[in-house]
Amino acid sequence: MLLEVKGVNSGYGDVQVLNNVSIEVQQGEIVSIVGANGAGKTTLIRTIMGTLPTKAGEILFDGKRIDGAEPHLIARAGMAQVMEGRRLFGHMEVEDNLLVGGDILHDKQRQRENLEWIYSMFPRLKERRSQLARSFSGGEQQMLAIGRALMTSPKLLLLDEPSIGLAPIMVKDIFGKLPLIRDRGVTILLVEQDVHRSLSMSGRGYVLEHGEIVMSGTGQELLGDERLREAYLGI
Ligand SMILES: Nc1ncnc2c1ncn2[C@@H]1O[C@H](COP(=O)(O)OP(=O)(O)O)[C@@H](O)[C@H]1O
Ligand SMILES: [Mg+2]
């Protein structure tokens, strides 16, 4: 098992947001966690990445306990995140943004290979590699943020609502890359409000409601579930 979250509680100050959350992600899977706005999706990502402490439970990555570890050590162990809102270095050129991402590898050859791969997957980034990131559209920034995370050769990529604020055609384009990323050996954990699109492309998924996992199954099982269809797809 690549990631195991076992009975985790976490939150902000005295406010508990996540309650007894357990999820598992195996090497090579695309897994999504879907839930409405405010369900606790971003809180879960922050808790896994170590920027928010757990109040109970355990988190194992690649078989080792990581709850309580420093975020930079968790990143170095092979986890990369693309946060909601992205946080790029707007004053830096596109290529420098990518190279900064890859710096933690300390492996120039690997960095060059990753850069070529990212450019082949997102030709738009290659065309615009000498431009400042702040001149980018939302979709281009999302591609760049994903590219930068991939520069670290992560074992696990955590994506926080990559579809938010993007035009449907851009969302389709970006989601279409996820299987390619997975096929290169990067396991993906995706959190999304776009229930249909994310479950359609995930092997398995979980439904998070008010900080609790209320349902889990294969993407197809969940999409066929009557309660989920009523609650999230209006069917
Ligand atoms: N920094 C924060 N401080 C206090 N409460 C927060 C903070 N961030 C989020 N929350 C609360 O935690 C709950 C879950 O939020 P969040 O994890 O952002 O949900 P989601 O990403 O699913 O929309 C919400 O009730 C939200 O108001
Ligand atoms: Mg969120």
PDB file of C-alpha atoms and ligand atoms in Angstrom:
ATOM      1  CA  MET A   1       0.000   0.000   0.000  1.00  0.00           C
ATOM      2  CA  LEU A   2       1.428   3.376  -0.976  1.00  0.00           C
ATOM      3  CA  LEU A   3      -0.748   5.549   1.274  1.00  0.00           C
ATOM      4  CA  GLU A   4      -2.759   4.513   4.314  1.00  0.00           C
ATOM      5  CA  VAL A   5      -4.776   7.010   6.289  1.00  0.00           C
ATOM      6  CA  LYS A   6      -6.150   5.272   9.368  1.00  0.00           C
ATOM      7  CA  GLY A   7      -8.797   6.778  11.632  1.00  0.00           C
ATOM      8  CA  VAL A   8      -7.524  10.317  11.272  1.00  0.00           C
ATOM      9  CA  ASN A   9      -9.010  13.319  13.043  1.00  0.00           C
ATOM     10  CA  SER A  10      -7.786  16.817  12.294  1.00  0.00           C
ATOM     11  CA  GLY A  11      -8.943  20.400  12.165  1.00  0.00           C
ATOM     12  CA  TYR A  12      -8.141  23.976  13.046  1.00  0.00           C
ATOM     13  CA  GLY A  13      -7.637  24.933  16.685  1.00  0.00           C
ATOM     14  CA  ASP A  14     -10.550  23.514  18.649  1.00  0.00           C
ATOM     15  CA  VAL A  15     -12.606  22.939  15.512  1.00  0.00           C
ATOM     16  CA  GLN A  16     -12.482  19.346  14.386  1.00  0.00           C
ATOM     17  CA  VAL A  17     -13.042  18.963  10.640  1.00  0.00           C
ATOM     18  CA  LEU A  18     -11.991  15.389   9.786  1.00  0.00           C
ATOM     19  CA  ASN A  19     -13.560  12.635  11.842  1.00  0.00           C
ATOM     20  CA  ASN A  20     -12.133   9.108  11.774  1.00  0.00           C
ATOM     21  CA  VAL A  21     -11.100   9.289   8.118  1.00  0.00           C
ATOM     22  CA  SER A  22      -9.589   6.128   6.622  1.00  0.00           C
ATOM     23  CA  ILE A  23      -8.484   5.772   3.002  1.00  0.00           C
ATOM     24  CA  GLU A  24      -6.028   3.594   1.123  1.00  0.00           C
ATOM     25  CA  VAL A  25      -4.198   4.180  -2.136  1.00  0.00           C
ATOM     26  CA  GLN A  26      -2.263   1.453  -3.889  1.00  0.00           C
ATOM     27  CA  GLN A  27       0.709   2.019  -6.114  1.00  0.00           C
ATOM     28  CA  GLY A  28      -0.484   2.712  -9.697  1.00  0.00           C
ATOM     29  CA  GLU A  29      -4.045   3.742  -8.839  1.00  0.00           C
ATOM     30  CA  ILE A  30      -5.984   6.897  -9.582  1.00  0.00           C
ATOM     31  CA  VAL A  31      -8.197   7.423  -6.527  1.00  0.00           C
ATOM     32  CA  SER A  32     -10.610  10.282  -6.029  1.00  0.00           C
ATOM     33  CA  ILE A  33     -12.173  11.776  -2.970  1.00  0.00           C
ATOM     34  CA  VAL A  34     -15.301  13.646  -3.873  1.00  0.00           C
ATOM     35  CA  GLY A  35     -17.370  15.937  -1.733  1.00  0.00           C
ATOM     36  CA  ALA A  36     -19.203  19.232  -1.652  1.00  0.00           C
ATOM     37  CA  ASN A  37     -17.640  22.568  -0.866  1.00  0.00           C
ATOM     38  CA  GLY A  38     -16.647  22.575   2.813  1.00  0.00           C
ATOM     39  CA  ALA A  39     -16.654  18.765   3.172  1.00  0.00           C
ATOM     40  CA  GLY A  40     -12.998  18.764   4.288  1.00  0.00           C
ATOM     41  CA  LYS A  41     -11.167  17.812   1.080  1.00  0.00           C
ATOM     42  CA  THR A  42      -8.459  20.466   1.335  1.00  0.00           C
ATOM     43  CA  THR A  43      -8.128  19.764   5.054  1.00  0.00           C
ATOM     44  CA  LEU A  44      -7.459  16.107   4.242  1.00  0.00           C
ATOM     45  CA  ILE A  45      -4.751  17.014   1.711  1.00  0.00           C
ATOM     46  CA  ARG A  46      -3.118  19.380   4.219  1.00  0.00           C
ATOM     47  CA  THR A  47      -3.201  16.668   6.859  1.00  0.00           C
ATOM     48  CA  ILE A  48      -1.597  14.095   4.547  1.00  0.00           C
ATOM     49  CA  MET A  49       1.111  16.560   3.468  1.00  0.00           C
ATOM     50  CA  GLY A  50       1.871  17.390   7.097  1.00  0.00           C
ATOM     51  CA  THR A  51       0.989  21.086   6.974  1.00  0.00           C
ATOM     52  CA  LEU A  52      -1.846  20.383   9.415  1.00  0.00           C
ATOM     53  CA  PRO A  53      -1.243  18.041  12.380  1.00  0.00           C
ATOM     54  CA  THR A  54      -3.360  14.986  13.068  1.00  0.00           C
ATOM     55  CA  LYS A  55      -5.313  14.869  16.335  1.00  0.00           C
ATOM     56  CA  ALA A  56      -5.813  11.118  16.168  1.00  0.00           C
ATOM     57  CA  GLY A  57      -4.988   8.218  13.894  1.00  0.00           C
ATOM     58  CA  GLU A  58      -2.003   7.329  11.724  1.00  0.00           C
ATOM     59  CA  ILE A  59      -0.784   8.080   8.223  1.00  0.00           C
ATOM     60  CA  LEU A  60       1.618   5.707   6.486  1.00  0.00           C
ATOM     61  CA  PHE A  61       3.414   6.436   3.232  1.00  0.00           C
ATOM     62  CA  ASP A  62       5.264   3.602   1.582  1.00  0.00           C
ATOM     63  CA  GLY A  63       4.877   1.665   4.837  1.00  0.00           C
ATOM     64  CA  LYS A  64       6.373   4.359   7.081  1.00  0.00           C
ATOM     65  CA  ARG A  65       4.598   6.591   9.575  1.00  0.00           C
ATOM     66  CA  ILE A  66       4.558  10.174   8.306  1.00  0.00           C
ATOM     67  CA  ASP A  67       2.034  11.838  10.620  1.00  0.00           C
ATOM     68  CA  GLY A  68       3.972  14.318  12.697  1.00  0.00           C
ATOM     69  CA  ALA A  69       6.820  14.546  10.153  1.00  0.00           C
ATOM     70  CA  GLU A  70       7.929  17.878   8.688  1.00  0.00           C
ATOM     71  CA  PRO A  71       6.233  18.707   5.349  1.00  0.00           C
ATOM     72  CA  HIS A  72       9.567  19.021   3.525  1.00  0.00           C
ATOM     73  CA  LEU A  73      10.554  15.528   4.664  1.00  0.00           C
ATOM     74  CA  ILE A  74       7.228  14.154   3.474  1.00  0.00           C
ATOM     75  CA  ALA A  75       7.829  15.855   0.112  1.00  0.00           C
ATOM     76  CA  ARG A  76      11.302  14.367  -0.072  1.00  0.00           C
ATOM     77  CA  ALA A  77       9.881  10.914   0.629  1.00  0.00           C
ATOM     78  CA  GLY A  78       8.035  11.226  -2.696  1.00  0.00           C
ATOM     79  CA  MET A  79       4.790  13.128  -2.235  1.00  0.00           C
ATOM     80  CA  ALA A  80       3.957  16.174  -4.326  1.00  0.00           C
ATOM     81  CA  GLN A  81       0.894  18.362  -4.171  1.00  0.00           C
ATOM     82  CA  VAL A  82      -0.881  20.783  -6.418  1.00  0.00           C
ATOM     83  CA  MET A  83      -2.843  22.996  -4.078  1.00  0.00           C
ATOM     84  CA  GLU A  84      -6.079  24.768  -4.764  1.00  0.00           C
ATOM     85  CA  GLY A  85      -5.168  28.247  -6.018  1.00  0.00           C
ATOM     86  CA  ARG A  86      -1.785  26.988  -7.301  1.00  0.00           C
ATOM     87  CA  ARG A  87       0.886  29.365  -5.895  1.00  0.00           C
ATOM     88  CA  LEU A  88       3.361  29.682  -8.735  1.00  0.00           C
ATOM     89  CA  PHE A  89       6.235  32.089  -8.857  1.00  0.00           C
ATOM     90  CA  GLY A  90       4.496  34.661 -11.084  1.00  0.00           C
ATOM     91  CA  HIS A  91       7.635  36.762 -11.516  1.00  0.00           C
ATOM     92  CA  MET A  92       9.583  33.782 -12.865  1.00  0.00           C
ATOM     93  CA  GLU A  93       9.673  32.350 -16.347  1.00  0.00           C
ATOM     94  CA  VAL A  94       7.791  29.138 -16.990  1.00  0.00           C
ATOM     95  CA  GLU A  95      10.906  27.033 -17.381  1.00  0.00           C
ATOM     96  CA  ASP A  96      12.419  28.397 -14.166  1.00  0.00           C
ATOM     97  CA  ASN A  97       9.212  27.519 -12.336  1.00  0.00           C
ATOM     98  CA  LEU A  98       9.656  23.951 -13.528  1.00  0.00           C
ATOM     99  CA  LEU A  99      13.349  23.809 -12.713  1.00  0.00           C
ATOM    100  CA  VAL A 100      12.747  25.091  -9.176  1.00  0.00           C
ATOM    101  CA  GLY A 101      10.279  22.216  -8.778  1.00  0.00           C
ATOM    102  CA  GLY A 102      12.923  19.697  -9.839  1.00  0.00           C
ATOM    103  CA  ASP A 103      15.704  21.083  -7.666  1.00  0.00           C
ATOM    104  CA  ILE A 104      15.032  18.734  -4.780  1.00  0.00           C
ATOM    105  CA  LEU A 105      16.073  15.817  -7.001  1.00  0.00           C
ATOM    106  CA  HIS A 106      19.727  16.866  -7.188  1.00  0.00           C
ATOM    107  CA  ASP A 107      19.870  14.895 -10.425  1.00  0.00           C
ATOM    108  CA  LYS A 108      20.362  17.026 -13.550  1.00  0.00           C
ATOM    109  CA  GLN A 109      19.857  14.158 -15.986  1.00  0.00           C
ATOM    110  CA  ARG A 110      16.556  13.183 -14.374  1.00  0.00           C
ATOM    111  CA  GLN A 111      15.471  16.832 -14.335  1.00  0.00           C
ATOM    112  CA  ARG A 112      16.099  17.131 -18.082  1.00  0.00           C
ATOM    113  CA  GLU A 113      14.131  13.951 -18.771  1.00  0.00           C
ATOM    114  CA  ASN A 114      11.236  15.157 -16.641  1.00  0.00           C
ATOM    115  CA  LEU A 115      11.261  18.544 -18.358  1.00  0.00           C
ATOM    116  CA  GLU A 116      11.092  16.927 -21.810  1.00  0.00           C
ATOM    117  CA  TRP A 117       8.271  14.648 -20.703  1.00  0.00           C
ATOM    118  CA  ILE A 118       6.271  17.550 -19.229  1.00  0.00           C
ATOM    119  CA  TYR A 119       6.773  19.611 -22.384  1.00  0.00           C
ATOM    120  CA  SER A 120       5.635  16.717 -24.553  1.00  0.00           C
ATOM    121  CA  MET A 121       2.509  16.318 -22.425  1.00  0.00           C
ATOM    122  CA  PHE A 122       1.802  20.063 -22.272  1.00  0.00           C
ATOM    123  CA  PRO A 123       3.143  21.569 -25.524  1.00  0.00           C
ATOM    124  CA  ARG A 124       1.631  24.901 -24.494  1.00  0.00           C
ATOM    125  CA  LEU A 125       4.196  25.133 -21.707  1.00  0.00           C
ATOM    126  CA  LYS A 126       7.039  24.515 -24.131  1.00  0.00           C
ATOM    127  CA  GLU A 127       5.787  27.190 -26.522  1.00  0.00           C
ATOM    128  CA  ARG A 128       5.604  29.678 -23.668  1.00  0.00           C
ATOM    129  CA  ARG A 129       8.610  28.544 -21.668  1.00  0.00           C
ATOM    130  CA  SER A 130      10.298  31.984 -21.606  1.00  0.00           C
ATOM    131  CA  GLN A 131       7.204  33.878 -20.524  1.00  0.00           C
ATOM    132  CA  LEU A 132       6.382  34.973 -16.999  1.00  0.00           C
ATOM    133  CA  ALA A 133       4.014  32.614 -15.234  1.00  0.00           C
ATOM    134  CA  ARG A 134       1.757  35.479 -14.144  1.00  0.00           C
ATOM    135  CA  SER A 135       0.791  36.126 -17.784  1.00  0.00           C
ATOM    136  CA  PHE A 136      -0.824  32.681 -17.919  1.00  0.00           C
ATOM    137  CA  SER A 137      -4.516  31.810 -18.089  1.00  0.00           C
ATOM    138  CA  GLY A 138      -5.984  29.703 -15.279  1.00  0.00           C
ATOM    139  CA  GLY A 139      -5.674  26.519 -17.334  1.00  0.00           C
ATOM    140  CA  GLU A 140      -2.078  27.191 -18.278  1.00  0.00           C
ATOM    141  CA  GLN A 141      -1.233  27.914 -14.652  1.00  0.00           C
ATOM    142  CA  GLN A 142      -2.814  24.633 -13.640  1.00  0.00           C
ATOM    143  CA  MET A 143      -0.689  22.798 -16.245  1.00  0.00           C
ATOM    144  CA  LEU A 144       2.383  24.559 -14.925  1.00  0.00           C
ATOM    145  CA  ALA A 145       1.537  23.721 -11.323  1.00  0.00           C
ATOM    146  CA  ILE A 146       1.096  20.057 -12.259  1.00  0.00           C
ATOM    147  CA  GLY A 147       4.310  20.149 -14.287  1.00  0.00           C
ATOM    148  CA  ARG A 148       6.217  21.631 -11.392  1.00  0.00           C
ATOM    149  CA  ALA A 149       4.945  18.948  -9.022  1.00  0.00           C
ATOM    150  CA  LEU A 150       5.936  16.239 -11.526  1.00  0.00           C
ATOM    151  CA  MET A 151       9.460  17.631 -11.809  1.00  0.00           C
ATOM    152  CA  THR A 152      10.175  16.083  -8.407  1.00  0.00           C
ATOM    153  CA  SER A 153       9.497  12.539  -9.763  1.00  0.00           C
ATOM    154  CA  PRO A 154       6.920  11.933  -7.034  1.00  0.00           C
ATOM    155  CA  LYS A 155       5.563   8.510  -6.111  1.00  0.00           C
ATOM    156  CA  LEU A 156       2.248  10.117  -5.191  1.00  0.00           C
ATOM    157  CA  LEU A 157       0.679  13.233  -6.694  1.00  0.00           C
ATOM    158  CA  LEU A 158      -2.041  14.948  -4.655  1.00  0.00           C
ATOM    159  CA  LEU A 159      -4.320  17.194  -6.696  1.00  0.00           C
ATOM    160  CA  ASP A 160      -6.688  19.590  -4.952  1.00  0.00           C
ATOM    161  CA  GLU A 161      -9.599  20.458  -7.268  1.00  0.00           C
ATOM    162  CA  PRO A 162      -7.663  20.856 -10.518  1.00  0.00           C
ATOM    163  CA  SER A 163     -10.932  21.687 -12.307  1.00  0.00           C
ATOM    164  CA  ILE A 164     -11.860  24.702 -10.203  1.00  0.00           C
ATOM    165  CA  GLY A 165     -12.342  27.921 -12.144  1.00  0.00           C
ATOM    166  CA  LEU A 166     -11.337  26.379 -15.483  1.00  0.00           C
ATOM    167  CA  ALA A 167     -13.247  26.306 -18.756  1.00  0.00           C
ATOM    168  CA  PRO A 168     -14.721  22.837 -19.492  1.00  0.00           C
ATOM    169  CA  ILE A 169     -12.397  22.278 -22.461  1.00  0.00           C
ATOM    170  CA  MET A 170      -9.371  22.974 -20.261  1.00  0.00           C
ATOM    171  CA  VAL A 171     -10.688  20.610 -17.587  1.00  0.00           C
ATOM    172  CA  LYS A 172     -11.102  17.896 -20.202  1.00  0.00           C
ATOM    173  CA  ASP A 173      -7.570  18.470 -21.459  1.00  0.00           C
ATOM    174  CA  ILE A 174      -6.002  18.366 -17.987  1.00  0.00           C
ATOM    175  CA  PHE A 175      -8.014  15.351 -16.789  1.00  0.00           C
ATOM    176  CA  GLY A 176      -7.027  13.584 -20.014  1.00  0.00           C
ATOM    177  CA  LYS A 177      -3.391  13.731 -18.904  1.00  0.00           C
ATOM    178  CA  LEU A 178      -3.953  11.942 -15.616  1.00  0.00           C
ATOM    179  CA  PRO A 179      -3.800   8.410 -17.114  1.00  0.00           C
ATOM    180  CA  LEU A 180      -0.539   9.353 -18.873  1.00  0.00           C
ATOM    181  CA  ILE A 181       0.908  10.555 -15.588  1.00  0.00           C
ATOM    182  CA  ARG A 182      -0.225   7.355 -13.852  1.00  0.00           C
ATOM    183  CA  ASP A 183       1.272   5.240 -16.650  1.00  0.00           C
ATOM    184  CA  ARG A 184       4.617   6.852 -15.987  1.00  0.00           C
ATOM    185  CA  GLY A 185       4.504   5.441 -12.469  1.00  0.00           C
ATOM    186  CA  VAL A 186       2.992   8.337 -10.549  1.00  0.00           C
ATOM    187  CA  THR A 187       0.065   7.284  -8.340  1.00  0.00           C
ATOM    188  CA  ILE A 188      -2.664   9.941  -8.154  1.00  0.00           C
ATOM    189  CA  LEU A 189      -4.956  11.050  -5.339  1.00  0.00           C
ATOM    190  CA  LEU A 190      -7.455  13.569  -6.607  1.00  0.00           C
ATOM    191  CA  VAL A 191      -9.909  15.573  -4.515  1.00  0.00           C
ATOM    192  CA  GLU A 192     -12.772  17.107  -6.453  1.00  0.00           C
ATOM    193  CA  GLN A 193     -16.200  18.670  -6.377  1.00  0.00           C
ATOM    194  CA  ASP A 194     -16.653  17.584 -10.001  1.00  0.00           C
ATOM    195  CA  VAL A 195     -18.028  14.191  -8.963  1.00  0.00           C
ATOM    196  CA  HIS A 196     -18.851  12.843 -12.381  1.00  0.00           C
ATOM    197  CA  ARG A 197     -15.633  13.717 -14.121  1.00  0.00           C
ATOM    198  CA  SER A 198     -13.338  12.585 -11.338  1.00  0.00           C
ATOM    199  CA  LEU A 199     -15.101   9.280 -10.570  1.00  0.00           C
ATOM    200  CA  SER A 200     -15.306   8.477 -14.301  1.00  0.00           C
ATOM    201  CA  MET A 201     -11.573   8.388 -14.535  1.00  0.00           C
ATOM    202  CA  SER A 202     -10.736   6.869 -11.169  1.00  0.00           C
ATOM    203  CA  GLY A 203     -10.306   3.211 -10.396  1.00  0.00           C
ATOM    204  CA  ARG A 204     -11.697   3.826  -6.918  1.00  0.00           C
ATOM    205  CA  GLY A 205     -13.215   6.636  -4.986  1.00  0.00           C
ATOM    206  CA  TYR A 206     -14.441   7.820  -1.612  1.00  0.00           C
ATOM    207  CA  VAL A 207     -17.215  10.239  -0.737  1.00  0.00           C
ATOM    208  CA  LEU A 208     -16.424  12.755   1.999  1.00  0.00           C
ATOM    209  CA  GLU A 209     -19.337  14.446   3.768  1.00  0.00           C
ATOM    210  CA  HIS A 210     -18.943  16.798   6.745  1.00  0.00           C
ATOM    211  CA  GLY A 211     -15.459  15.427   7.399  1.00  0.00           C
ATOM    212  CA  GLU A 212     -16.447  11.748   7.278  1.00  0.00           C
ATOM    213  CA  ILE A 213     -16.033   9.086   4.621  1.00  0.00           C
ATOM    214  CA  VAL A 214     -19.593   7.942   3.946  1.00  0.00           C
ATOM    215  CA  MET A 215     -19.142   5.759   0.861  1.00  0.00           C
ATOM    216  CA  SER A 216     -16.412   4.039  -1.089  1.00  0.00           C
ATOM    217  CA  GLY A 217     -16.126   1.769  -4.107  1.00  0.00           C
ATOM    218  CA  THR A 218     -14.927   1.611  -7.665  1.00  0.00           C
ATOM    219  CA  GLY A 219     -15.544   4.726  -9.731  1.00  0.00           C
ATOM    220  CA  GLN A 220     -18.257   2.895 -11.654  1.00  0.00           C
ATOM    221  CA  GLU A 221     -19.952   1.533  -8.515  1.00  0.00           C
ATOM    222  CA  LEU A 222     -20.158   4.986  -6.989  1.00  0.00           C
ATOM    223  CA  LEU A 223     -21.439   6.581 -10.191  1.00  0.00           C
ATOM    224  CA  GLY A 224     -24.161   3.935 -10.298  1.00  0.00           C
ATOM    225  CA  ASP A 225     -25.154   4.432  -6.660  1.00  0.00           C
ATOM    226  CA  GLU A 226     -28.614   5.890  -6.321  1.00  0.00           C
ATOM    227  CA  ARG A 227     -27.889   7.971  -3.229  1.00  0.00           C
ATOM    228  CA  LEU A 228     -24.763   9.458  -4.757  1.00  0.00           C
ATOM    229  CA  ARG A 229     -26.568  10.211  -7.987  1.00  0.00           C
ATOM    230  CA  GLU A 230     -29.322  12.031  -6.138  1.00  0.00           C
ATOM    231  CA  ALA A 231     -27.024  13.938  -3.813  1.00  0.00           C
ATOM    232  CA  TYR A 232     -24.265  14.917  -6.228  1.00  0.00           C
ATOM    233  CA  LEU A 233     -25.450  14.523  -9.778  1.00  0.00           C
ATOM    234  CA  GLY A 234     -29.064  15.639  -9.418  1.00  0.00           C
ATOM    235  CA  ILE A 235     -30.317  12.459 -11.118  1.00  0.00           C
TER     236      ILE A 235
HETATM  237  N1  LIG B   1      -7.743  27.780   7.962  1.00  0.00           N
HETATM  238  C1  LIG B   1      -8.931  27.416   8.466  1.00  0.00           C
HETATM  239  N2  LIG B   1      -9.278  27.765   9.725  1.00  0.00           N
HETATM  240  C2  LIG B   1     -10.466  27.393  10.250  1.00  0.00           C
HETATM  241  N3  LIG B   1     -11.376  26.634   9.606  1.00  0.00           N
HETATM  242  C3  LIG B   1     -11.089  26.254   8.365  1.00  0.00           C
HETATM  243  C4  LIG B   1      -9.858  26.613   7.718  1.00  0.00           C
HETATM  244  N4  LIG B   1      -9.849  26.081   6.482  1.00  0.00           N
HETATM  245  C5  LIG B   1     -11.012  25.418   6.340  1.00  0.00           C
HETATM  246  N5  LIG B   1     -11.762  25.516   7.468  1.00  0.00           N
HETATM  247  C6  LIG B   1     -13.081  24.892   7.697  1.00  0.00           C
HETATM  248  O1  LIG B   1     -12.950  23.488   7.547  1.00  0.00           O
HETATM  249  C7  LIG B   1     -14.058  22.917   6.860  1.00  0.00           C
HETATM  250  C8  LIG B   1     -13.577  22.131   5.659  1.00  0.00           C
HETATM  251  O2  LIG B   1     -12.938  23.027   4.745  1.00  0.00           O
HETATM  252  P1  LIG B   1     -12.104  22.513   3.515  1.00  0.00           P
HETATM  253  O3  LIG B   1     -11.199  21.413   3.931  1.00  0.00           O
HETATM  254  O4  LIG B   1     -11.486  23.704   2.882  1.00  0.00           O
HETATM  255  O5  LIG B   1     -13.258  21.907   2.578  1.00  0.00           O
HETATM  256  P2  LIG B   1     -13.250  21.595   1.019  1.00  0.00           P
HETATM  257  O6  LIG B   1     -11.838  21.645   0.536  1.00  0.00           O
HETATM  258  O7  LIG B   1     -13.877  20.240   0.908  1.00  0.00           O
HETATM  259  O8  LIG B   1     -14.100  22.649   0.380  1.00  0.00           O
HETATM  260  C9  LIG B   1     -14.969  24.094   6.507  1.00  0.00           C
HETATM  261  O9  LIG B   1     -15.987  24.155   7.486  1.00  0.00           O
HETATM  262  C10 LIG B   1     -14.069  25.295   6.614  1.00  0.00           C
HETATM  263  O10 LIG B   1     -14.778  26.439   6.992  1.00  0.00           O
HETATM  264 MG    MG B   2     -10.924  22.709  -0.952  1.00  0.00          MG
END
